[in-house]
Short mmCIF file of C-alpha atoms in Angstrom, two decimals:
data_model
loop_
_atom_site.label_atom_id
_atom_site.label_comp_id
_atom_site.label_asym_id
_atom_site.label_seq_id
_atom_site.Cartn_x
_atom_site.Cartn_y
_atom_site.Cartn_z
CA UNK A 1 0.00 0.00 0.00
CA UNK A 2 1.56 3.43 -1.19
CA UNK A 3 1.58 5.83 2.30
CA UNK A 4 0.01 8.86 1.83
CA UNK A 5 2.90 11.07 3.01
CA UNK A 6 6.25 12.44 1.06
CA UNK A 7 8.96 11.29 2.54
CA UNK A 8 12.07 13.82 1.65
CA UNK A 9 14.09 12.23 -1.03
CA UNK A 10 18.12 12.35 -1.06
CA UNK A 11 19.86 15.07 -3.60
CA UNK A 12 16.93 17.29 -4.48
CA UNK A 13 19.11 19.96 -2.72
CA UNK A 14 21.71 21.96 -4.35
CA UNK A 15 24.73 23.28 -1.81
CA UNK A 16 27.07 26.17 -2.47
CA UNK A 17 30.10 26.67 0.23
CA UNK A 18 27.58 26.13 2.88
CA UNK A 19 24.06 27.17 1.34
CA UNK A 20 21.49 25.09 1.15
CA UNK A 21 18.66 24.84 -1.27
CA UNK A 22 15.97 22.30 -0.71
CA UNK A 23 13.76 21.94 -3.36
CA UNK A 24 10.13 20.37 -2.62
CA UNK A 25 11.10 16.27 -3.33
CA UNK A 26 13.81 16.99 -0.51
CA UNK A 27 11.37 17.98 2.26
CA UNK A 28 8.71 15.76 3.76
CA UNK A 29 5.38 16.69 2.98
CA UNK A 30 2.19 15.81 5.17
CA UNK A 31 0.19 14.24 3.05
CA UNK A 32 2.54 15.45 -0.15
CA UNK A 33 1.65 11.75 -1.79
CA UNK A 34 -1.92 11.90 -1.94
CA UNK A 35 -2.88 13.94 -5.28
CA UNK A 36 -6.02 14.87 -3.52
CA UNK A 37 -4.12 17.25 -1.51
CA UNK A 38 -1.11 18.22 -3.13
CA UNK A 39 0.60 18.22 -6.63
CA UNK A 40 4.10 17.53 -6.53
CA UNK A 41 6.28 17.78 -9.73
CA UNK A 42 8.49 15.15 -10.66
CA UNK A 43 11.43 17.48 -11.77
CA UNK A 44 14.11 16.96 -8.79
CA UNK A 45 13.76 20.75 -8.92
CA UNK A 46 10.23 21.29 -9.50
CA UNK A 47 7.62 23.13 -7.32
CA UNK A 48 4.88 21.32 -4.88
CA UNK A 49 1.46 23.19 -5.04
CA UNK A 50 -1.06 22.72 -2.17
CA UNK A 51 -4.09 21.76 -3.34
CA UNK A 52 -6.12 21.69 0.09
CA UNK A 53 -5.34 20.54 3.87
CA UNK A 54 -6.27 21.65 7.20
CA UNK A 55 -2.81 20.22 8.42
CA UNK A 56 0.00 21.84 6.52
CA UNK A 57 3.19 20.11 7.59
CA UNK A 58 6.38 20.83 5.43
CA UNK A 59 9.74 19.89 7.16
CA UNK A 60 13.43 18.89 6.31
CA UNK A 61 16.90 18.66 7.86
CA UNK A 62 20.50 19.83 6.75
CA UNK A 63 23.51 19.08 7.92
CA UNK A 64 25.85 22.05 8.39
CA UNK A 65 29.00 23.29 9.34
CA UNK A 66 29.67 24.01 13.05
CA UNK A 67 30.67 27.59 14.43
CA UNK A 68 27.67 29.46 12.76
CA UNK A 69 24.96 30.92 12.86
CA UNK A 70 22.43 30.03 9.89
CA UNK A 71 19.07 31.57 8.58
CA UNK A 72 16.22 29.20 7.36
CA UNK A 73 13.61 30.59 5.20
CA UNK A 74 10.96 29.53 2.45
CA UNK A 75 10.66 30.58 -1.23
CA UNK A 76 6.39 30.15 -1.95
CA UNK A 77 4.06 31.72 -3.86
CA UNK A 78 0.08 32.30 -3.03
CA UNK A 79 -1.61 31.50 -6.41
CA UNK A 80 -4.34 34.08 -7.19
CA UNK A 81 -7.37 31.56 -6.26
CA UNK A 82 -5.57 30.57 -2.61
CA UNK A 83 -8.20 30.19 0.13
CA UNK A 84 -8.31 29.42 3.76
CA UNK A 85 -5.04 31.06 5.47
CA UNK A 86 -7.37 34.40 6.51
CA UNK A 87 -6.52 34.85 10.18
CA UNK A 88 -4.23 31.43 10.21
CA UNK A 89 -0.58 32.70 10.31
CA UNK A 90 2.20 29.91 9.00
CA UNK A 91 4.83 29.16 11.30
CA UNK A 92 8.41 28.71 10.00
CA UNK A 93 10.26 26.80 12.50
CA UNK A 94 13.90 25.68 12.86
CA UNK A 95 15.97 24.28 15.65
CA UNK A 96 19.92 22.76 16.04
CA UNK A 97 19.58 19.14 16.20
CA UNK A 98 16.65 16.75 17.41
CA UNK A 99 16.05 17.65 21.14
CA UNK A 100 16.90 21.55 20.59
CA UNK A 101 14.29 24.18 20.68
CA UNK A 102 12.56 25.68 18.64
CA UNK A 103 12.61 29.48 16.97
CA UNK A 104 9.78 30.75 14.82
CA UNK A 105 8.13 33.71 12.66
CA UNK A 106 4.68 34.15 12.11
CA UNK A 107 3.60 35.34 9.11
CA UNK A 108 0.46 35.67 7.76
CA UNK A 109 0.55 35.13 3.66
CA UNK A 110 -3.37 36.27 2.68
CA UNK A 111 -2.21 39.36 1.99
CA UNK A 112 0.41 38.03 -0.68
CA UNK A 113 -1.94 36.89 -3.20
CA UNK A 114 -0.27 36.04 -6.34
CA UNK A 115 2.80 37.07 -5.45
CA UNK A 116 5.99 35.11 -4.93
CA UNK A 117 7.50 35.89 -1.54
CA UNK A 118 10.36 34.83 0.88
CA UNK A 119 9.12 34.05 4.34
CA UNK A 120 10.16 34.81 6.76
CA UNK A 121 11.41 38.61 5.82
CA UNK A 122 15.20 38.45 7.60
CA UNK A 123 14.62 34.26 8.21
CA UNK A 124 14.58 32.47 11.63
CA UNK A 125 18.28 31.98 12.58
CA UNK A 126 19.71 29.45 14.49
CA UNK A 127 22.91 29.55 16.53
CA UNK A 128 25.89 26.23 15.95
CA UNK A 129 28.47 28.43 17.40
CA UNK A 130 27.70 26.20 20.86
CA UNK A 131 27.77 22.91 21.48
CA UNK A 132 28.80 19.60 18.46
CA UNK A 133 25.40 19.54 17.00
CA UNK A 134 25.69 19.71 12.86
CA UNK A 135 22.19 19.22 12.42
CA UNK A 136 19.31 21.98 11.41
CA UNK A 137 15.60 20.79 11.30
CA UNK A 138 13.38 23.22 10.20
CA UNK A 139 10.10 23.46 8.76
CA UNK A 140 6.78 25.57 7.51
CA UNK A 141 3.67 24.48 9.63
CA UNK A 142 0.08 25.62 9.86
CA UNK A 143 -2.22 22.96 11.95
CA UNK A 144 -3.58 24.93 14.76
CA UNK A 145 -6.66 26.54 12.94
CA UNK A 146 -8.18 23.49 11.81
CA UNK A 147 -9.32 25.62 8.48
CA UNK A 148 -8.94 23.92 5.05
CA UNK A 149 -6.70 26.14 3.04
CA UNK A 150 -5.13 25.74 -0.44
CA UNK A 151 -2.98 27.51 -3.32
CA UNK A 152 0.64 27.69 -1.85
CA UNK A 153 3.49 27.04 -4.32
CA UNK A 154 6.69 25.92 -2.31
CA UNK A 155 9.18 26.64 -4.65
CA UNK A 156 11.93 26.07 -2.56
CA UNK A 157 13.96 26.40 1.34
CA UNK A 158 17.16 27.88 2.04
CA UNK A 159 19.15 27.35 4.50
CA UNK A 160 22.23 29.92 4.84
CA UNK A 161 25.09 31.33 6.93
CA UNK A 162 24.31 34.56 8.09
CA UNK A 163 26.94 37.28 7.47
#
């Protein structure tokens, strides 16, 4: 039986000295394999377009370099028919390693209607400086409203040193 969530598949990332771009097939995707709630291209590159959930749960991991500090943010678009997200802000999340905690932005995208945006503006930033941890989890999340919602493009997420 084929499971109805995307599970993030290896090299659909691109990294640059240090910056990360995850495209769609690289993240996991609640519910990203059932066509009745998302379309997901098959390009390794390609863009995953929310069709409708009341759960949106996007999330994916990176493995960095130690002694910096990085910023984690999203590359989407809110196609001109997007519906739902009125008074439901998106959470980007990210956090060193498993058991670390975790930083966020709200942001609320209704306003953004067919336009393609970076959330959040400036990122969420998350310090390796401390500790041995190489690992970054991160992720864009909306499942406290309980509203259907649809029309988000994720194009991409970045994960990058800040300067």
């Amino acid at each position: 039986m084929k499971k109805p969530h995307h599970l993030a598949e290896p090299n659909c990332f691109e990294e640059k000295e240090d910056n990360f771009e995850i495209f769609p097939r690289g993240l996991n995707i609640v519910w990203g394999d059932d066509p009745r709630y998302w379309s997901l291209e098959t390009s390794t590159n390609g863009a995953a377009t929310l069709i409708q959930v009341s759960w949106l749960d996007v999330s994916g991991m990176v493995e960095v370099k130690q002694g910096k500090k990085y910023r984690v943010t999203f590359e989407v678009m809110m196609k001109p028919d997007a519906f739902g997200w009125t008074g439901s802000p998106v959470l980007v999340m990210a956090k060193v390693g498993k058991k670390g905690k975790y930083t966020y932005s709200e942001i609320l995208l209704s306003s953004h209607s067919g336009e393609a945006i970076t959330i959040p503006d400036g990122g969420v930033e998350v310090d390796l400086t401390q500790g041995s941890e190489k690992k970054i989890y991160f992720g864009l999340y909306e499942v406290w409203s309980g509203k259907w919602k649809g029309g988000l493009m994720i194009k991409k997420a970045k994960v990058e040193p800040v300067t």
